[in-house]
Amino acid sequence: MLTRSVAAAHVVTALQSIASRETDPLSSAVVSVTMFHAGDAYNVIPAGARVGGTIRSLSFDGLRRVKDRVDAVVLATAAAHRCNASVSWSPDAYPATVNDPELWEWSSRVAAAASVEGEVRTIDPTMGGEDFSFLSLIHI
């Protein structure tokens, strides 16, 4: 007997290979499964399962590639277990935060002038999710 919760558990395992086995080591990608729900009773086989999480990349191309692979891995893994699956993105994945070079130069000069130290420290890119990436897509 096949159960959807077993198929969903295999989906979680398969998703982990996207970042660890399919991403160029010089690029960055994160696939995090942060939610798994498959029933409410310990003695009843659940009728379905729901898995959720986030993806991240430092580039728009990387994000698109990871998103496409998540879709493919979920659907193929479910099919291998003779189950149906669907993938929905809400929001449509956090976009990569890519600063505009001219705006960065201007804002760093303003920030340096306002800083007690008179300078701005730059940091390496991180894979943390942030809402600022949505703001960076706004063009007025």
Coordinates of N, CA, C and O in Angstrom, one line a residue:
M1 N 0.8 -1.2 0.0 CA 0.0 0.0 0.0 C 0.9 1.2 0.0 O 1.8 1.4 0.8
L2 N 0.6 2.1 -0.9 CA 1.4 3.4 -1.0 C 0.7 4.5 -0.2 O -0.6 4.5 -0.2
T3 N 1.4 5.2 0.5 CA 0.8 6.4 1.2 C 1.4 7.7 0.7 O 2.6 7.7 0.4
R4 N 0.6 8.7 0.8 CA 1.1 10.0 0.3 C 2.1 10.6 1.3 O 3.0 11.3 0.9
S5 N 2.0 10.2 2.5 CA 3.0 10.7 3.5 C 4.4 10.1 3.2 O 5.4 10.8 3.4
V6 N 4.4 8.9 2.8 CA 5.7 8.3 2.4 C 6.3 9.0 1.2 O 7.5 9.3 1.1
A7 N 5.4 9.2 0.2 CA 5.9 9.9 -1.0 C 6.4 11.3 -0.7 O 7.4 11.8 -1.2
A8 N 5.7 12.0 0.2 CA 6.1 13.4 0.6 C 7.5 13.3 1.4 O 8.3 14.2 1.2
A9 N 7.7 12.3 2.2 CA 9.0 12.1 2.8 C 10.1 11.9 1.8 O 11.2 12.5 2.0
H10 N 9.8 11.2 0.8 CA 10.8 11.0 -0.3 C 11.0 12.3 -1.1 O 12.2 12.6 -1.5
V11 N 10.0 13.1 -1.2 CA 10.2 14.5 -1.8 C 11.1 15.3 -1.0 O 12.0 15.9 -1.6
V12 N 11.0 15.3 0.3 CA 11.9 16.1 1.1 C 13.3 15.6 0.9 O 14.2 16.5 0.7
T13 N 13.5 14.3 0.9 CA 14.9 13.8 0.7 C 15.4 14.2 -0.7 O 16.6 14.6 -0.8
A14 N 14.6 14.1 -1.7 CA 15.0 14.4 -3.0 C 15.4 15.8 -3.2 O 16.3 16.2 -4.0
L15 N 14.6 16.7 -2.6 CA 14.9 18.1 -2.7 C 16.2 18.5 -2.2 O 16.8 19.5 -2.7
Q16 N 16.7 17.8 -1.2 CA 18.0 18.1 -0.6 C 19.2 18.0 -1.6 O 20.2 18.6 -1.5
S17 N 19.0 17.2 -2.7 CA 20.0 17.0 -3.6 C 20.2 18.1 -4.6 O 21.2 18.2 -5.3
I18 N 19.2 19.0 -4.7 CA 19.3 20.1 -5.6 C 20.5 21.0 -5.3 O 21.3 21.4 -6.1
A19 N 20.6 21.5 -4.0 CA 21.7 22.3 -3.6 C 23.0 21.6 -3.5 O 24.0 22.0 -3.9
S20 N 22.9 20.3 -2.9 CA 24.2 19.6 -2.7 C 24.8 18.9 -3.9 O 26.0 18.8 -3.9
R21 N 24.0 18.5 -4.8 CA 24.5 17.8 -6.0 C 24.3 18.4 -7.3 O 24.9 18.0 -8.3
E22 N 23.4 19.4 -7.4 CA 23.1 20.0 -8.7 C 23.5 21.4 -8.9 O 23.3 22.0 -9.9
T23 N 24.1 22.0 -7.8 CA 24.5 23.4 -7.9 C 26.0 23.5 -8.0 O 26.7 22.9 -7.3
D24 N 26.4 24.4 -8.9 CA 27.9 24.6 -9.1 C 28.4 25.1 -7.7 O 27.9 26.0 -7.1
P25 N 29.5 24.5 -7.3 CA 30.1 24.9 -6.0 C 30.5 26.3 -5.9 O 30.6 26.9 -4.8
L26 N 30.7 27.0 -7.1 CA 31.1 28.4 -7.1 C 29.8 29.3 -7.1 O 29.9 30.5 -7.0
S27 N 28.7 28.7 -7.2 CA 27.4 29.4 -7.1 C 26.8 29.1 -5.7 O 27.3 28.3 -5.0
S28 N 25.7 29.7 -5.4 CA 25.0 29.4 -4.2 C 23.5 29.1 -4.4 O 22.9 29.8 -5.2
A29 N 23.0 28.2 -3.6 CA 21.6 27.9 -3.6 C 21.2 27.3 -2.3 O 22.0 26.6 -1.7
V30 N 20.0 27.5 -1.9 CA 19.5 27.0 -0.6 C 18.1 26.5 -1.0 O 17.3 27.2 -1.6
V31 N 17.8 25.2 -0.6 CA 16.5 24.7 -0.6 C 16.2 24.2 0.8 O 16.8 23.3 1.3
S32 N 15.2 24.9 1.5 CA 14.9 24.5 2.8 C 13.4 24.1 2.9 O 12.5 24.8 2.6
V33 N 13.3 22.8 3.4 CA 11.9 22.3 3.7 C 11.7 22.7 5.2 O 12.3 22.2 6.1
T34 N 10.7 23.5 5.4 CA 10.4 24.1 6.7 C 9.1 23.7 7.3 O 8.7 24.0 8.4
M35 N 8.3 23.0 6.5 CA 6.9 22.6 6.9 C 6.6 21.3 6.3 O 6.8 21.0 5.1
F36 N 6.0 20.4 7.1 CA 5.6 19.1 6.7 C 4.3 18.7 7.5 O 4.4 18.6 8.7
H37 N 3.2 18.5 6.8 CA 2.0 18.2 7.5 C 1.3 17.0 6.8 O 1.1 17.1 5.6
A38 N 1.0 16.0 7.5 CA 0.4 14.8 6.9 C -0.5 14.1 7.9 O -0.3 12.9 8.3
G39 N -1.5 14.8 8.4 CA -2.5 14.1 9.2 C -2.5 14.6 10.6 O -1.5 15.4 11.0
D40 N -3.5 14.2 11.4 CA -3.6 14.7 12.8 C -3.7 13.6 13.8 O -3.8 13.9 15.0
A41 N -3.7 12.3 13.4 CA -3.9 11.2 14.3 C -2.8 10.2 14.1 O -2.3 10.0 13.0
Y42 N -2.3 9.7 15.2 CA -1.1 8.7 15.1 C -1.6 7.4 14.5 O -0.7 6.6 14.1
N43 N -2.9 7.1 14.6 CA -3.3 5.7 14.2 C -4.2 5.8 12.9 O -4.9 4.8 12.6
V44 N -4.0 6.8 12.1 CA -4.8 6.9 10.8 C -3.8 7.3 9.7 O -3.1 8.3 9.9
I45 N -3.9 6.6 8.6 CA -3.0 6.9 7.5 C -3.6 8.2 6.8 O -4.8 8.2 6.5
P46 N -2.8 9.2 6.7 CA -3.4 10.5 6.2 C -3.7 10.4 4.7 O -3.1 9.6 3.9
A47 N -4.7 11.1 4.3 CA -5.2 11.1 2.9 C -4.3 11.9 2.0 O -4.2 11.7 0.8
G48 N -3.5 12.8 2.6 CA -2.6 13.6 1.8 C -1.5 14.2 2.7 O -1.4 13.9 3.9
A49 N -0.6 14.9 2.0 CA 0.5 15.5 2.8 C 0.8 16.9 2.1 O 0.5 17.1 0.9
R50 N 1.3 17.8 2.9 CA 1.6 19.1 2.4 C 3.0 19.5 2.9 O 3.3 19.3 4.1
V51 N 3.9 19.9 2.0 CA 5.3 20.2 2.3 C 5.5 21.6 1.9 O 5.0 22.1 0.8
G52 N 6.2 22.4 2.7 CA 6.5 23.8 2.3 C 7.9 24.2 2.7 O 8.6 23.5 3.5
G53 N 8.4 25.3 2.1 CA 9.7 25.8 2.5 C 10.1 27.0 1.6 O 9.2 27.6 1.0
T54 N 11.4 27.2 1.5 CA 11.9 28.3 0.8 C 13.0 27.9 -0.1 O 13.7 26.9 0.1
I55 N 13.3 28.7 -1.1 CA 14.5 28.6 -2.0 C 15.2 29.9 -2.0 O 14.6 31.0 -1.9
R56 N 16.5 29.9 -2.2 CA 17.3 31.1 -2.3 C 18.4 30.9 -3.3 O 19.0 29.8 -3.4
S57 N 18.8 32.0 -3.9 CA 20.0 32.0 -4.7 C 20.5 33.5 -4.8 O 19.7 34.4 -4.5
L58 N 21.7 33.6 -5.2 CA 22.3 35.0 -5.3 C 22.1 35.6 -6.6 O 22.5 36.7 -6.8
S59 N 21.5 34.9 -7.6 CA 21.2 35.5 -8.9 C 19.8 35.1 -9.4 O 19.3 34.1 -8.9
F60 N 19.3 35.9 -10.3 CA 18.0 35.5 -10.9 C 18.1 34.2 -11.7 O 17.1 33.4 -11.6
D61 N 19.1 34.0 -12.4 CA 19.3 32.8 -13.2 C 19.3 31.6 -12.2 O 18.7 30.5 -12.5
G62 N 20.1 31.7 -11.1 CA 20.2 30.6 -10.2 C 18.8 30.3 -9.5 O 18.5 29.2 -9.3
L63 N 18.1 31.4 -9.2 CA 16.8 31.2 -8.6 C 15.8 30.5 -9.6 O 15.1 29.6 -9.2
R64 N 15.9 30.9 -10.8 CA 15.0 30.3 -11.8 C 15.3 28.8 -12.0 O 14.5 27.9 -12.0
R65 N 16.7 28.5 -12.0 CA 17.1 27.1 -12.1 C 16.6 26.2 -10.9 O 16.1 25.1 -11.1
V66 N 16.8 26.8 -9.7 CA 16.4 26.0 -8.5 C 14.9 25.8 -8.5 O 14.4 24.7 -8.2
K67 N 14.2 26.9 -8.9 CA 12.7 26.8 -8.9 C 12.2 25.7 -9.9 O 11.4 24.9 -9.6
D68 N 12.8 25.7 -11.1 CA 12.5 24.7 -12.1 C 12.8 23.3 -11.6 O 12.0 22.4 -11.8
R69 N 13.9 23.1 -10.9 CA 14.3 21.8 -10.4 C 13.4 21.4 -9.3 O 13.1 20.2 -9.2
V70 N 13.0 22.3 -8.4 CA 12.0 21.9 -7.3 C 10.8 21.4 -8.0 O 10.2 20.4 -7.6
D71 N 10.2 22.1 -9.0 CA 9.0 21.7 -9.6 C 9.2 20.3 -10.2 O 8.4 19.4 -10.0
A72 N 10.3 20.1 -10.9 CA 10.5 18.8 -11.6 C 10.7 17.6 -10.5 O 10.2 16.5 -10.7
V73 N 11.5 17.9 -9.5 CA 11.8 16.9 -8.5 C 10.5 16.5 -7.7 O 10.2 15.3 -7.5
V74 N 9.7 17.5 -7.4 CA 8.4 17.1 -6.7 C 7.5 16.3 -7.5 O 7.0 15.3 -7.1
L75 N 7.3 16.7 -8.8 CA 6.4 16.0 -9.7 C 6.9 14.6 -10.0 O 6.1 13.6 -10.0
A76 N 8.2 14.5 -10.3 CA 8.8 13.2 -10.6 C 8.8 12.2 -9.4 O 8.5 11.0 -9.6
T77 N 9.1 12.7 -8.3 CA 9.1 11.9 -7.1 C 7.7 11.4 -6.7 O 7.5 10.2 -6.4
A78 N 6.8 12.3 -6.8 CA 5.4 11.9 -6.5 C 4.9 10.8 -7.5 O 4.3 9.8 -7.2
A79 N 5.2 11.0 -8.8 CA 4.9 10.1 -9.9 C 5.5 8.7 -9.6 O 4.9 7.7 -9.8
A80 N 6.8 8.7 -9.2 CA 7.4 7.5 -8.9 C 6.7 6.7 -7.8 O 6.8 5.4 -7.7
H81 N 6.0 7.4 -6.9 CA 5.3 6.7 -5.9 C 3.8 6.6 -6.2 O 2.9 6.4 -5.3
R82 N 3.5 6.8 -7.5 CA 2.1 6.7 -8.0 C 1.1 7.6 -7.2 O 0.0 7.3 -6.9
C83 N 1.6 8.8 -7.0 CA 0.8 9.9 -6.4 C 0.8 11.1 -7.3 O 1.7 11.2 -8.1
N84 N -0.1 12.0 -7.0 CA -0.2 13.2 -7.7 C 0.4 14.3 -6.8 O 0.3 14.2 -5.6
A85 N 0.9 15.3 -7.4 CA 1.5 16.4 -6.6 C 1.3 17.7 -7.4 O 1.1 17.7 -8.7
S86 N 1.3 18.8 -6.7 CA 1.3 20.1 -7.4 C 2.2 21.0 -6.6 O 2.4 20.8 -5.4
V87 N 2.7 22.0 -7.3 CA 3.7 23.0 -6.7 C 3.1 24.4 -6.9 O 2.7 24.7 -8.0
S88 N 3.0 25.1 -5.8 CA 2.6 26.5 -5.9 C 3.6 27.4 -5.2 O 4.2 26.9 -4.2
W89 N 3.8 28.6 -5.7 CA 4.8 29.5 -5.2 C 4.1 30.7 -4.6 O 3.4 31.4 -5.4
S90 N 4.2 30.9 -3.3 CA 3.6 32.1 -2.7 C 4.5 32.6 -1.6 O 4.7 32.0 -0.6
P91 N 5.1 33.8 -1.8 CA 5.1 34.6 -3.0 C 5.9 33.8 -4.0 O 6.4 32.7 -3.8
D92 N 6.0 34.4 -5.2 CA 6.6 33.8 -6.3 C 8.1 33.6 -6.1 O 8.9 33.9 -7.0
A93 N 8.5 33.2 -4.9 CA 9.9 33.0 -4.5 C 10.6 34.4 -4.3 O 10.3 35.3 -5.0
Y94 N 11.3 34.4 -3.2 CA 12.1 35.7 -2.9 C 13.1 35.9 -4.1 O 13.9 35.1 -4.3
P95 N 13.0 37.0 -4.7 CA 14.0 37.3 -5.8 C 15.3 37.5 -5.2 O 15.5 37.9 -4.0
A96 N 16.4 37.3 -6.0 CA 17.7 37.6 -5.6 C 17.8 39.1 -5.3 O 17.3 39.9 -6.1
T97 N 18.5 39.6 -4.3 CA 18.8 41.0 -4.1 C 20.0 41.4 -4.9 O 21.1 40.9 -4.6
V98 N 19.8 42.2 -5.9 CA 20.9 42.6 -6.7 C 20.9 44.2 -6.7 O 19.9 44.8 -7.2
N99 N 21.9 44.8 -6.1 CA 21.9 46.2 -5.9 C 22.3 46.9 -7.2 O 23.2 46.4 -8.0
D100 N 21.6 48.0 -7.5 CA 22.0 48.8 -8.7 C 23.3 49.5 -8.4 O 23.5 50.2 -7.3
P101 N 24.3 49.3 -9.2 CA 25.7 49.8 -9.0 C 25.7 51.4 -8.7 O 26.4 51.8 -7.8
E102 N 25.0 52.1 -9.5 CA 25.0 53.6 -9.4 C 24.3 54.0 -8.1 O 24.8 54.9 -7.4
L103 N 23.2 53.4 -7.8 CA 22.5 53.7 -6.5 C 23.4 53.3 -5.3 O 23.4 54.0 -4.3
W104 N 24.1 52.1 -5.4 CA 25.0 51.7 -4.3 C 26.1 52.7 -4.1 O 26.4 53.1 -3.0
E105 N 26.7 53.2 -5.1 CA 27.7 54.2 -5.0 C 27.2 55.5 -4.3 O 27.8 56.0 -3.3
W106 N 26.1 56.0 -4.7 CA 25.5 57.2 -4.1 C 25.1 56.9 -2.7 O 25.5 57.7 -1.8
S107 N 24.4 55.8 -2.4 CA 23.9 55.6 -1.0 C 25.1 55.3 -0.1 O 25.0 55.7 1.1
S108 N 26.1 54.7 -0.6 CA 27.3 54.4 0.3 C 28.0 55.7 0.7 O 28.5 55.8 1.8
R109 N 28.1 56.7 -0.3 CA 28.7 58.0 0.1 C 27.8 58.7 1.1 O 28.4 59.3 2.1
V110 N 26.5 58.7 1.0 CA 25.6 59.3 1.9 C 25.7 58.6 3.3 O 25.9 59.3 4.3
A111 N 25.7 57.3 3.3 CA 25.8 56.5 4.5 C 27.2 56.8 5.2 O 27.3 56.9 6.4
A112 N 28.3 56.9 4.4 CA 29.6 57.1 5.0 C 29.6 58.5 5.7 O 30.2 58.7 6.8
A113 N 29.0 59.5 5.0 CA 29.0 60.9 5.6 C 28.2 60.9 6.9 O 28.5 61.7 7.8
A114 N 27.2 60.0 7.0 CA 26.4 60.0 8.2 C 27.0 59.1 9.3 O 26.6 59.2 10.5
S115 N 28.0 58.3 9.0 CA 28.5 57.3 9.9 C 29.5 58.0 10.8 O 30.3 58.9 10.4
V116 N 29.5 57.5 12.1 CA 30.5 58.0 13.0 C 31.9 57.7 12.6 O 32.9 58.5 12.8
E117 N 32.1 56.6 11.9 CA 33.4 56.1 11.5 C 33.8 56.8 10.1 O 34.9 56.7 9.7
G118 N 32.8 57.4 9.5 CA 33.1 58.0 8.2 C 33.3 57.1 7.0 O 33.8 57.4 6.0
E119 N 32.8 55.9 7.2 CA 33.0 54.9 6.1 C 31.8 53.9 6.2 O 31.1 53.8 7.2
V120 N 31.7 53.1 5.2 CA 30.7 52.0 5.1 C 31.4 50.7 4.9 O 32.3 50.6 4.1
R121 N 31.0 49.7 5.7 CA 31.6 48.4 5.6 C 30.8 47.6 4.6 O 29.5 47.7 4.6
T122 N 31.4 46.9 3.7 CA 30.7 46.0 2.8 C 30.8 44.6 3.4 O 31.8 44.3 4.0
I123 N 29.8 43.8 3.2 CA 29.8 42.4 3.6 C 29.6 41.5 2.4 O 29.1 41.9 1.4
D124 N 30.0 40.3 2.6 CA 29.8 39.3 1.5 C 28.3 39.0 1.4 O 27.6 39.1 2.4
P125 N 27.8 38.6 0.3 CA 26.4 38.3 0.1 C 26.0 37.1 1.0 O 26.9 36.3 1.3
T126 N 24.8 37.1 1.5 CA 24.3 36.1 2.4 C 23.1 35.4 1.7 O 22.5 36.0 0.8
M127 N 22.7 34.3 2.2 CA 21.5 33.6 1.7 C 20.3 33.8 2.5 O 19.3 33.1 2.3
G128 N 20.3 34.7 3.4 CA 19.1 35.1 4.2 C 18.1 35.6 3.3 O 18.3 36.4 2.4
G129 N 16.8 35.3 3.6 CA 15.7 35.9 2.9 C 15.4 37.3 3.4 O 15.4 37.5 4.6
E130 N 15.1 38.1 2.5 CA 14.7 39.5 2.9 C 13.7 40.1 2.0 O 13.7 39.8 0.8
D131 N 12.8 40.9 2.6 CA 11.8 41.6 1.8 C 12.4 42.7 0.9 O 11.8 43.1 -0.1
F132 N 13.6 43.1 1.1 CA 14.2 44.2 0.3 C 14.3 43.8 -1.1 O 14.3 44.6 -2.0
S133 N 14.5 42.5 -1.4 CA 14.6 42.1 -2.7 C 13.4 42.4 -3.6 O 13.5 42.7 -4.8
F134 N 12.2 42.5 -3.0 CA 11.0 42.9 -3.7 C 11.1 44.4 -4.0 O 10.7 44.8 -5.1
L135 N 11.6 45.2 -3.1 CA 11.7 46.6 -3.3 C 12.7 46.9 -4.4 O 12.5 47.9 -5.2
S136 N 13.7 46.1 -4.5 CA 14.7 46.4 -5.6 C 14.2 46.2 -7.0 O 14.8 46.6 -7.9
L137 N 13.1 45.5 -7.1 CA 12.5 45.3 -8.4 C 11.6 46.4 -8.8 O 11.1 46.4 -10.0
I138 N 11.3 47.3 -8.0 CA 10.4 48.4 -8.3 C 11.1 49.4 -9.1 O 12.2 49.9 -8.8
H139 N 10.5 49.8 -10.2 CA 11.1 50.8 -11.1 C 10.1 51.9 -11.3 O 9.0 51.7 -11.7
I140 N 10.5 53.1 -10.9 CA 9.6 54.3 -10.9 C 9.9 55.1 -12.1 O 11.0 55.3 -12.5

